[in-house]
Coordinates of C-alpha atoms in Angstrom, one line a residue:
Chain A
M139 CA 208.5 42.3 30.5
S140 CA 210.5 39.6 29.7
E141 CA 210.9 36.2 31.8
Q142 CA 214.4 36.8 32.5
E143 CA 213.7 40.5 34.1
E144 CA 211.0 39.1 36.3
G145 CA 213.3 36.5 37.3
M146 CA 216.0 38.8 38.5
A147 CA 213.6 40.9 40.3
T148 CA 212.4 38.1 42.5
V149 CA 216.0 37.2 43.3
E150 CA 216.7 40.7 44.4
E151 CA 213.6 40.9 46.5
Q152 CA 214.9 37.5 48.1
Q153 CA 217.9 38.9 48.9
E154 CA 216.6 41.7 50.5
M155 CA 214.2 39.6 52.5
E156 CA 217.3 37.4 53.5
D157 CA 219.1 40.5 54.9
K158 CA 216.2 41.6 56.7
V159 CA 215.9 38.0 58.4
I160 CA 219.5 38.1 59.1
S161 CA 219.7 41.2 60.9
P162 CA 217.0 44.2 60.8
E163 CA 219.8 46.6 62.0
K164 CA 222.2 45.9 58.9
A165 CA 219.0 46.6 56.7
E166 CA 218.7 49.9 58.7
E167 CA 222.5 50.7 58.1
V168 CA 222.0 50.1 54.5
K169 CA 219.0 52.5 54.3
L170 CA 221.1 55.3 56.2
K171 CA 224.1 54.8 54.2
A172 CA 222.0 55.3 51.0
R173 CA 220.4 58.4 52.3
Y174 CA 223.9 59.7 53.7
P175 CA 226.6 58.5 51.6
N176 CA 229.1 61.0 53.4
L177 CA 228.6 59.4 56.7
G178 CA 231.6 58.7 58.2
A179 CA 233.0 55.2 58.5
K180 CA 233.5 55.4 62.2
P181 CA 230.1 55.2 63.9
G182 CA 229.6 57.0 67.1
G183 CA 233.2 58.0 67.3
S184 CA 234.9 61.1 68.0
D185 CA 232.8 63.4 65.8
F186 CA 229.5 62.5 67.5
L187 CA 230.9 62.6 71.0
R188 CA 232.6 65.8 70.4
K189 CA 229.3 67.4 69.2
R190 CA 227.7 66.1 72.5
L191 CA 230.5 67.7 74.6
Q192 CA 230.0 70.9 72.7
K193 CA 226.4 71.3 73.7
G194 CA 225.6 75.0 74.8
Q195 CA 228.3 76.5 72.7
K196 CA 227.4 79.9 71.4
Y197 CA 230.2 82.0 69.9
F198 CA 230.0 85.5 71.1
D199 CA 232.7 88.4 70.4
S200 CA 231.9 91.5 72.5
G201 CA 234.1 93.8 70.1
D202 CA 232.4 92.3 66.9
Y203 CA 229.0 92.7 68.5
N204 CA 229.4 96.4 69.7
M205 CA 230.8 97.3 66.1
A206 CA 227.9 95.7 64.5
K207 CA 225.6 97.4 66.7
A208 CA 227.2 100.7 65.7
K209 CA 227.1 99.8 62.0
M210 CA 223.6 98.8 62.2
K211 CA 222.6 102.5 62.9
N212 CA 223.9 103.3 59.2
K213 CA 222.9 100.5 57.1
Q214 CA 221.0 97.2 57.4
L215 CA 223.2 94.1 57.9
P216 CA 221.9 90.9 56.5
S217 CA 219.5 89.8 59.0
A218 CA 220.1 86.6 61.1
P219 CA 218.8 83.2 60.2
T220 CA 215.6 82.6 61.9
E221 CA 216.5 79.0 62.9
K222 CA 218.8 78.0 65.7
T223 CA 221.9 77.7 63.8
E224 CA 225.4 77.9 65.4
I225 CA 226.8 81.3 65.4
T226 CA 230.3 81.0 64.5
G227 CA 233.1 82.6 62.4
D228 CA 232.2 85.3 59.8
H229 CA 228.5 85.7 61.4
I230 CA 228.5 88.7 63.7
P231 CA 226.0 88.1 66.2
T232 CA 223.3 90.8 66.7
P233 CA 221.2 91.4 69.4
Q234 CA 218.5 89.6 67.6
D235 CA 220.7 86.4 67.5
L236 CA 221.3 86.2 71.4
P237 CA 218.4 84.3 72.8
Q238 CA 216.6 86.5 75.4
R239 CA 217.1 84.1 78.6
K240 CA 214.4 85.2 81.0
T241 CA 214.3 83.3 84.2
S242 CA 211.2 81.3 84.8
I243 CA 209.5 83.3 87.4
V244 CA 206.0 81.7 86.3
A245 CA 205.1 79.0 88.6
S246 CA 205.2 75.3 87.4
K247 CA 202.1 73.8 86.2
L248 CA 202.5 70.8 88.1
A249 CA 202.3 72.9 91.2
V250 CA 198.6 74.0 90.4
Chain B
M129 CA 205.0 28.4 86.9
A130 CA 205.4 28.0 90.5
G131 CA 202.3 28.7 92.7
K132 CA 201.7 32.4 92.9
R133 CA 202.1 34.1 96.2
K134 CA 199.4 36.1 97.6
L135 CA 199.9 39.9 97.5
S136 CA 200.1 40.1 101.0
E137 CA 203.1 38.2 101.1
R138 CA 204.9 40.1 98.7
P139 CA 205.2 43.8 100.1
G140 CA 206.1 46.3 97.6
G141 CA 206.6 43.5 94.8
G142 CA 205.4 41.6 92.0
S143 CA 203.5 42.4 89.0
G144 CA 201.9 38.9 89.0
D145 CA 199.0 39.6 91.3
V146 CA 199.2 43.3 91.1
Q147 CA 196.5 45.6 89.4
W148 CA 197.7 49.0 88.7
C149 CA 195.3 51.7 88.9
F150 CA 195.1 55.3 88.0
S151 CA 195.5 57.5 91.1
Q152 CA 196.3 61.2 90.1
V153 CA 197.7 63.3 87.2
K154 CA 199.5 66.6 87.7
G155 CA 200.1 69.1 85.0
A156 CA 198.6 71.2 82.4
M157 CA 196.0 69.2 80.0
D158 CA 196.7 71.4 76.8
D159 CA 198.9 70.0 74.1
D160 CA 200.7 73.1 73.6
V161 CA 204.0 72.4 75.8
A162 CA 206.0 75.2 76.9
E163 CA 209.6 74.0 77.0
A164 CA 210.1 75.0 80.9
D165 CA 207.3 72.7 81.6
I166 CA 209.1 69.7 80.2
I167 CA 209.9 67.2 83.1
S168 CA 213.4 66.2 83.5
T169 CA 213.6 64.2 86.7
V170 CA 211.4 62.4 89.3
E171 CA 212.3 61.2 92.6
F172 CA 210.8 59.7 95.7
N173 CA 212.6 60.3 99.1
H174 CA 213.7 57.4 101.4
T175 CA 210.2 57.1 103.0
G176 CA 208.3 57.7 99.9
E177 CA 206.4 60.3 101.8
L178 CA 207.8 63.1 99.4
L179 CA 207.9 63.2 95.5
A180 CA 210.0 65.7 93.8
T181 CA 210.0 66.7 90.2
G182 CA 212.5 69.0 88.4
D183 CA 211.7 70.6 85.0
K184 CA 213.5 72.2 82.1
G185 CA 212.8 75.7 83.5
G186 CA 214.9 75.1 86.6
R187 CA 211.9 74.6 88.8
V188 CA 211.4 71.8 91.5
V189 CA 207.9 70.8 92.8
I190 CA 207.6 68.6 95.8
F191 CA 204.6 66.6 96.6
Q192 CA 203.7 65.3 100.1
Q193 CA 201.6 62.1 100.5
E194 CA 198.6 62.8 102.6
P195 CA 198.3 60.5 105.9
E196 CA 195.8 57.6 105.2
S197 CA 192.5 58.8 106.5
K198 CA 190.6 56.8 108.8
N199 CA 187.3 56.9 106.8
Q200 CA 188.9 55.6 103.9
P201 CA 191.4 52.9 105.0
Q202 CA 191.5 51.1 101.7
C203 CA 192.8 54.3 100.0
R204 CA 196.3 55.4 100.3
G205 CA 196.8 59.2 100.6
E206 CA 196.8 61.4 97.6
Y207 CA 200.2 63.6 96.7
N208 CA 199.5 67.1 97.0
V209 CA 201.9 70.0 96.5
Y210 CA 204.0 70.6 99.5
S211 CA 206.6 73.1 98.0
T212 CA 207.8 74.7 94.8
F213 CA 210.7 76.8 94.2
Q214 CA 213.3 77.9 91.5
S215 CA 216.4 76.0 91.9
H216 CA 218.5 77.0 89.0
E217 CA 218.3 79.8 86.7
P218 CA 219.8 80.3 83.1
E219 CA 223.4 81.5 83.1
F220 CA 226.0 82.6 80.2
D221 CA 229.5 81.8 80.8
Y222 CA 231.1 84.8 78.7
L223 CA 234.6 83.4 79.1
K224 CA 234.0 80.0 77.4
S225 CA 230.8 81.3 75.4
L226 CA 228.7 78.7 76.8
E227 CA 225.1 79.2 77.4
I228 CA 224.3 77.2 80.7
E229 CA 220.5 75.6 80.9
E230 CA 218.6 76.0 84.1
K231 CA 217.2 72.4 83.4
I232 CA 217.3 70.2 86.6
N233 CA 219.1 66.9 85.5
K234 CA 218.9 65.2 88.5
I235 CA 217.6 65.4 92.1
R236 CA 218.6 63.3 95.1
W237 CA 217.0 63.3 98.5
L238 CA 219.5 63.0 101.5
P239 CA 218.3 60.8 104.3
Q240 CA 216.1 62.6 106.9
K241 CA 218.3 63.6 110.0
N242 CA 216.2 66.1 111.7
A243 CA 212.7 67.8 111.1
A244 CA 213.8 69.5 107.8
Q245 CA 214.2 67.9 104.3
F246 CA 217.2 68.1 102.4
L247 CA 217.8 67.5 98.8
L248 CA 220.4 68.0 96.0
S249 CA 219.5 69.4 92.8
T250 CA 221.5 69.8 89.8
N251 CA 221.9 71.4 86.2
D252 CA 224.8 71.1 83.9
K253 CA 227.2 73.0 86.0
T254 CA 226.1 73.5 89.5
I255 CA 224.8 71.3 92.4
K256 CA 222.8 72.9 95.1
L257 CA 221.6 71.6 98.6
W258 CA 218.1 72.5 99.6
K259 CA 216.6 72.8 102.8
I260 CA 212.9 72.3 103.1
S261 CA 211.6 73.2 106.3
E262 CA 208.0 73.8 108.0
R263 CA 207.1 76.6 110.0
D264 CA 203.9 76.2 112.1
K265 CA 204.5 78.7 114.8
R266 CA 205.4 82.2 114.9
P267 CA 206.3 84.2 117.9
E268 CA 204.0 87.0 118.9
G269 CA 204.4 89.7 121.4
Y270 CA 207.7 91.4 120.7
N271 CA 208.8 93.9 123.1
L272 CA 210.4 96.2 120.5
K273 CA 208.6 95.4 117.4
E274 CA 205.2 95.8 116.5
E275 CA 203.3 92.8 114.9
D276 CA 203.7 93.9 111.4
G277 CA 207.6 94.1 112.1
R278 CA 207.9 97.7 112.4
Y279 CA 210.3 98.7 115.1
R280 CA 208.6 100.7 118.0
D281 CA 209.7 104.0 119.4
P282 CA 211.8 103.1 122.6
N283 CA 210.1 105.9 124.4
T284 CA 207.0 104.0 124.1
V285 CA 208.2 100.9 125.7
T286 CA 207.2 100.9 129.2
T287 CA 206.6 97.3 130.1
L288 CA 208.7 94.2 129.6
R289 CA 207.0 91.0 127.9
V290 CA 208.0 87.6 126.7
P291 CA 207.1 86.9 123.3
V292 CA 205.1 83.5 123.1
L293 CA 204.9 81.0 120.1
R294 CA 201.4 80.9 118.6
P295 CA 200.3 78.4 115.9
M296 CA 200.2 79.7 112.2
D297 CA 199.1 78.0 108.9
L298 CA 201.9 75.8 107.9
M299 CA 204.3 77.4 105.8
V300 CA 206.9 75.4 103.9
E301 CA 210.2 77.0 103.0
A302 CA 212.9 76.0 100.7
S303 CA 216.2 77.7 101.0
P304 CA 219.5 76.9 99.4
R305 CA 222.1 76.1 102.1
R306 CA 224.9 75.2 99.7
V307 CA 226.0 75.7 96.2
F308 CA 228.6 73.5 94.7
A309 CA 229.8 75.4 91.7
N310 CA 232.9 75.4 89.2
A311 CA 233.9 71.8 89.4
H312 CA 232.7 70.5 86.1
T313 CA 233.8 71.6 82.6
Y314 CA 231.5 69.2 81.0
H315 CA 227.9 68.8 81.5
I316 CA 226.8 66.9 84.7
N317 CA 224.8 63.9 84.3
S318 CA 224.5 62.3 87.5
I319 CA 224.6 62.8 91.5
S320 CA 224.8 60.3 94.1
V321 CA 224.6 60.5 97.9
N322 CA 227.0 58.0 99.7
S323 CA 225.9 55.7 102.3
D324 CA 227.9 57.7 104.8
H325 CA 225.6 60.7 104.4
E326 CA 228.2 63.0 104.4
T327 CA 229.6 62.7 100.9
Y328 CA 228.2 62.7 97.6
L329 CA 229.5 62.3 93.7
S330 CA 229.0 64.4 90.8
A331 CA 229.6 62.9 87.2
D332 CA 230.1 64.7 83.9
D333 CA 230.9 63.5 80.7
L334 CA 234.6 62.9 81.4
R335 CA 235.1 63.4 85.1
I336 CA 233.6 62.4 88.5
N337 CA 234.0 64.6 91.6
L338 CA 233.7 63.6 95.1
W339 CA 232.3 66.4 97.6
H340 CA 231.5 66.7 101.1
L341 CA 228.0 68.2 101.9
E342 CA 229.5 70.6 104.2
I343 CA 232.2 71.9 102.1
T344 CA 231.7 73.9 98.7
D345 CA 235.0 75.5 97.8
R346 CA 236.7 72.3 96.9
S347 CA 236.1 68.7 95.7
F348 CA 238.2 65.6 94.9
N349 CA 238.3 64.3 91.6
I350 CA 238.0 60.6 91.5
V351 CA 237.7 59.6 88.0
D352 CA 239.2 61.4 85.1
I353 CA 238.8 59.5 81.3
K354 CA 239.7 62.7 79.6
P355 CA 242.4 61.6 76.9
A356 CA 245.5 63.9 76.5
N357 CA 244.5 64.6 72.8
M358 CA 240.8 65.0 72.6
E359 CA 240.9 63.6 69.0
E360 CA 241.3 60.1 70.7
L361 CA 238.1 60.4 72.7
T362 CA 236.2 57.3 72.2
E363 CA 233.8 57.1 75.1
V364 CA 232.2 59.4 77.8
I365 CA 230.6 58.6 81.1
T366 CA 226.9 58.5 80.8
A367 CA 226.0 57.8 84.5
A368 CA 227.3 57.1 88.1
E369 CA 225.9 55.9 91.2
F370 CA 227.3 54.8 94.9
H371 CA 226.6 51.5 96.1
P372 CA 223.8 51.6 98.7
D373 CA 225.8 50.4 101.8
Q374 CA 229.3 50.0 100.8
C375 CA 230.7 53.5 101.1
N376 CA 233.9 52.9 99.4
T377 CA 232.2 51.7 96.1
F378 CA 230.6 53.2 93.1
V379 CA 229.9 52.5 89.5
Y380 CA 229.8 54.5 86.3
S381 CA 228.8 53.6 82.9
S382 CA 230.0 54.7 79.5
S383 CA 228.6 55.3 75.9
K384 CA 230.3 52.2 74.8
G385 CA 227.9 50.0 77.0
T386 CA 230.5 49.2 79.8
I387 CA 229.9 49.5 83.5
R388 CA 233.1 50.2 85.8
L389 CA 233.0 49.4 89.6
C390 CA 235.7 51.2 91.7
D391 CA 236.9 51.2 95.1
M392 CA 238.0 54.5 96.6
R393 CA 240.3 52.6 99.0
A394 CA 242.5 51.2 96.3
S395 CA 243.7 54.6 95.4
A396 CA 242.8 58.5 95.4
L397 CA 242.1 58.4 91.6
C398 CA 240.1 55.6 90.5
D399 CA 241.0 55.5 87.0
Q400 CA 241.9 52.1 87.1
H401 CA 238.6 50.0 87.8
A402 CA 238.2 47.2 90.3
K403 CA 235.6 45.5 87.9
L404 CA 234.7 45.9 84.5
F405 CA 231.1 44.8 83.4
E406 CA 230.7 44.1 79.6
E407 CA 228.7 41.9 77.5
P408 CA 230.6 40.4 74.6
E409 CA 229.6 41.3 71.2
D410 CA 229.0 39.1 68.3
P411 CA 231.4 41.0 65.6
N412 CA 229.1 39.6 62.9
N413 CA 226.1 41.6 64.3
R414 CA 228.0 44.8 64.4
S415 CA 226.5 47.8 62.4
F416 CA 226.7 51.4 62.4
F417 CA 224.1 51.5 65.2
S418 CA 225.5 49.2 67.5
E419 CA 227.7 51.6 69.6
I420 CA 224.9 54.0 69.8
I421 CA 222.4 51.8 71.2
S422 CA 224.7 50.0 73.4
S423 CA 225.3 53.4 75.0
I424 CA 223.9 53.0 78.7
S425 CA 221.7 56.0 79.7
D426 CA 221.0 55.0 83.4
V427 CA 222.5 52.6 86.0
K428 CA 220.7 51.8 89.2
F429 CA 221.9 49.6 92.2
S430 CA 219.4 47.3 93.7
H431 CA 218.4 47.9 97.2
S432 CA 220.0 44.8 98.2
G433 CA 223.3 46.0 96.7
R434 CA 224.0 42.7 95.0
Y435 CA 222.7 43.6 91.7
M436 CA 222.7 46.6 89.3
M437 CA 220.5 47.5 86.4
T438 CA 221.5 49.2 83.1
R439 CA 219.3 50.7 80.6
D440 CA 220.6 50.9 77.0
Y441 CA 218.4 52.0 74.0
L442 CA 216.6 48.7 73.5
S443 CA 217.0 46.8 76.6
V444 CA 217.3 46.7 80.4
K445 CA 220.1 44.5 81.7
I446 CA 220.4 43.1 85.3
W447 CA 224.0 42.5 86.4
D448 CA 225.3 40.4 89.5
L449 CA 228.1 42.2 90.7
N450 CA 230.0 39.2 91.3
M451 CA 230.0 38.4 87.4
E452 CA 231.5 40.7 85.2
T453 CA 231.4 38.7 81.8
R454 CA 227.5 39.1 81.2
P455 CA 224.2 40.0 82.7
V456 CA 222.3 37.7 84.5
E457 CA 219.1 39.2 83.0
T458 CA 218.1 40.8 79.9
Y459 CA 214.8 42.3 79.0
Q460 CA 213.8 43.6 75.7
V461 CA 211.9 47.0 76.0
H462 CA 210.8 47.7 72.6
E463 CA 213.0 45.2 70.4
Y464 CA 210.5 46.1 67.7
L465 CA 212.3 49.4 67.1
R466 CA 215.5 47.6 65.7
S467 CA 214.0 47.8 62.2
K468 CA 213.3 51.4 62.8
L469 CA 216.9 52.5 63.6
C470 CA 217.4 54.4 60.4
S471 CA 214.5 56.9 61.0
L472 CA 215.2 57.1 64.8
Y473 CA 218.7 58.2 64.1
E474 CA 217.4 60.7 61.8
N475 CA 214.9 62.3 64.3
D476 CA 217.5 62.1 67.2
C477 CA 215.3 59.6 68.9
I478 CA 218.0 57.1 69.0
F479 CA 219.7 59.3 71.5
D480 CA 216.9 59.4 74.1
K481 CA 218.3 58.8 77.5
F482 CA 215.8 56.4 79.2
E483 CA 215.9 55.8 83.0
C484 CA 215.0 52.7 85.0
C485 CA 214.1 51.8 88.6
W486 CA 213.7 49.0 91.0
N487 CA 210.6 48.3 93.1
G488 CA 211.2 48.3 96.8
N489 CA 212.2 44.6 97.2
D490 CA 214.0 44.2 93.7
S491 CA 211.6 42.0 92.4
V492 CA 210.4 44.0 89.6
V493 CA 212.1 46.7 87.5
M494 CA 210.3 49.5 85.2
T495 CA 211.5 51.8 82.6
G496 CA 209.8 53.9 79.8
S497 CA 209.3 53.9 76.2
Y498 CA 207.5 55.7 73.5
N499 CA 203.8 56.6 72.8
N500 CA 203.8 57.2 76.7
F501 CA 204.1 53.5 77.2
F502 CA 206.0 52.2 80.2
R503 CA 207.2 48.8 80.8
M504 CA 207.5 46.5 84.0
F505 CA 209.5 43.4 84.1
D506 CA 208.8 40.9 86.8
R507 CA 212.1 39.2 87.8
D508 CA 210.6 36.5 89.8
Y509 CA 207.7 35.3 87.4
R510 CA 209.4 36.3 84.2
Q511 CA 206.4 38.4 83.3
D512 CA 206.5 41.6 81.5
V513 CA 203.7 44.2 81.0
T514 CA 203.1 47.4 79.0
F515 CA 201.1 50.3 80.4
E516 CA 200.1 53.6 78.9
A517 CA 200.0 56.9 80.9
S518 CA 197.2 58.9 78.8
R519 CA 194.5 61.0 80.0
E520 CA 192.0 58.6 78.6
N521 CA 192.9 56.0 81.2
S522 CA 192.5 58.5 83.8
K523 CA 189.4 58.0 85.7
P524 CA 189.9 57.5 89.4
R525 CA 190.8 54.0 90.5
S526 CA 190.4 52.6 86.9
V527 CA 192.5 49.8 86.4
L528 CA 195.2 49.8 83.7
K529 CA 194.9 47.8 80.9
P530 CA 198.0 46.2 79.3
R531 CA 198.8 47.4 76.0
K532 CA 200.2 45.3 73.1
I533 CA 202.3 46.3 70.1
S534 CA 201.7 44.5 66.8
T535 CA 204.7 43.6 65.0
G536 CA 203.7 41.3 62.3
G537 CA 201.5 42.0 59.5
K538 CA 198.3 41.0 61.2
R539 CA 197.1 43.5 63.9
K540 CA 194.7 42.3 66.3
K541 CA 192.2 44.4 67.9
D542 CA 193.4 46.6 70.6
E543 CA 196.9 46.3 69.3
I544 CA 198.8 49.2 68.3
S545 CA 201.1 49.0 65.1
V546 CA 204.6 50.0 65.2
D547 CA 204.2 52.8 62.7
S548 CA 201.4 54.4 64.8
L549 CA 203.8 55.1 67.6
D550 CA 203.9 58.7 68.6
F551 CA 207.8 59.1 69.1
N552 CA 207.3 62.4 70.7
K553 CA 205.4 60.9 73.5
K554 CA 208.4 59.5 75.5
I555 CA 208.5 58.5 79.1
L556 CA 212.1 58.9 80.3
H557 CA 211.6 59.5 84.0
T558 CA 209.9 56.9 86.1
A559 CA 209.9 56.3 89.8
W560 CA 209.0 53.6 92.3
H561 CA 208.0 54.3 96.0
P562 CA 210.8 52.5 98.0
L563 CA 208.3 50.5 100.2
D564 CA 205.0 50.4 98.6
N565 CA 203.3 49.8 95.2
I566 CA 202.9 53.1 94.1
I567 CA 204.8 54.5 91.0
A568 CA 205.3 57.9 89.4
V569 CA 205.7 58.2 85.7
A570 CA 206.4 61.4 83.8
T571 CA 205.3 62.0 80.3
T572 CA 206.6 65.2 78.7
N573 CA 204.9 67.7 81.0
N574 CA 202.5 65.6 83.2
L575 CA 203.2 63.4 86.1
Y576 CA 201.1 60.4 86.7
I577 CA 200.6 58.5 89.9
F578 CA 199.6 54.8 89.9
Q579 CA 199.0 52.6 92.8
D580 CA 198.0 48.9 93.0
K581 CA 194.4 48.1 93.8
I582 CA 193.9 47.3 97.6
N583 CA 190.9 45.0 97.8

């Protein structure tokens, strides 16, 4: 290891330390941008708010659903992904995709 | 520091002399938490005798404080289950392809007017007025009915008698008296009862509506911040509350860290604020996270009505209603998280909505944090303390020990390092008895009740 390389490494470390001292928040931002380079320049802007306003959206087309149900009798459709992804567009919802909403008839455990 | 006042001189206040003790814990002990059991709101009624909780499964549980027993005058009464009912059920809006959660977002009690108790509970879309009444007598000796309710053959009725009321075991019944539906396109985050005891407001992300408690088929829109073009949306409403005694005044907070105070006397639509509370930001300190962590998750007026408190991700701020330019007090809840924002963004914790509350005489404020920690800030003595709600500290009347988080390199004994904090154990909801030093703290699925030690 040459003397020069060692010197440069220390300067970089110093810079990093300085950044952290100046603003831990900015250091965190640098970390985030490094992991997600495509993150929009506009922080917390419309995209993020719109996602918040769309909570609960489950796309459902009864026509597609019934046709898919009929088709399933003849052939196997590709099975739905097991994780809770947004069901949109080309994906035709099957009975397995729709969450079974049961009412909570079980009493709350706080009331024991 | 000025001379300490005795506890007896500070009713319901002060963390200076107060020793907090464990009193009770409600809920299951096992670690496997069903989603329905996640507590989503906690609220004392106006006398503190009743304590209501709402959960993600749409259920409400109400606890009642037992009257102080003569045998143990030193102990305050315990809270025991008084009533429990299913307030909201899951729904699916087929027209909008929208799943409507049954989770209870907020509960607000109405001041008591007669023998019954009333509360408002709301999920994302519908507010309900519930009547909770006691029945401890029942009529016996009907002419036309048997005791079990079956009707008698009229031919067998030969005498006339007057039914009498006889005592029975106490039965507490909850019945929905009003359903206020179909007024919110977006998700309801707040409800607040007006000091006129006749009206209340409900707020969603973009609009605030005014209701009359007796009228369910219409409500007045009093704030609408929806832009004509949704692409231009920059902020949403995060919380709203009526002033405790000025029936014309309310405030609402935004995701950009501002609070607007509105006067309903000025105009029917309060889009123009009467006051705008905003702390100026140093543009040099601005980062990607600035706006997200400035989003206000809760706003609460002081009991006096002179101040209001806001909670953003890292701090609690006290505002004087007479000064819009900056808060009069700022308390750091968990400043050590500022250097963890990247991972808190990745695991979505940065969007957690913490609530805050005042004690009865507005001298102490409280809010929750992670690792089942909660914090109290004494405004008079400028002291703050961190406690933990855990089963380990749950011996009856055991005094809570203050917790310390080590932020530097050297971790002292009994300190907890930031890296070992459990971010899944969050205390979002806390409540303080309006008159006494009794607090209710909700962890994910347990409700802890702590009281100050009476000597």
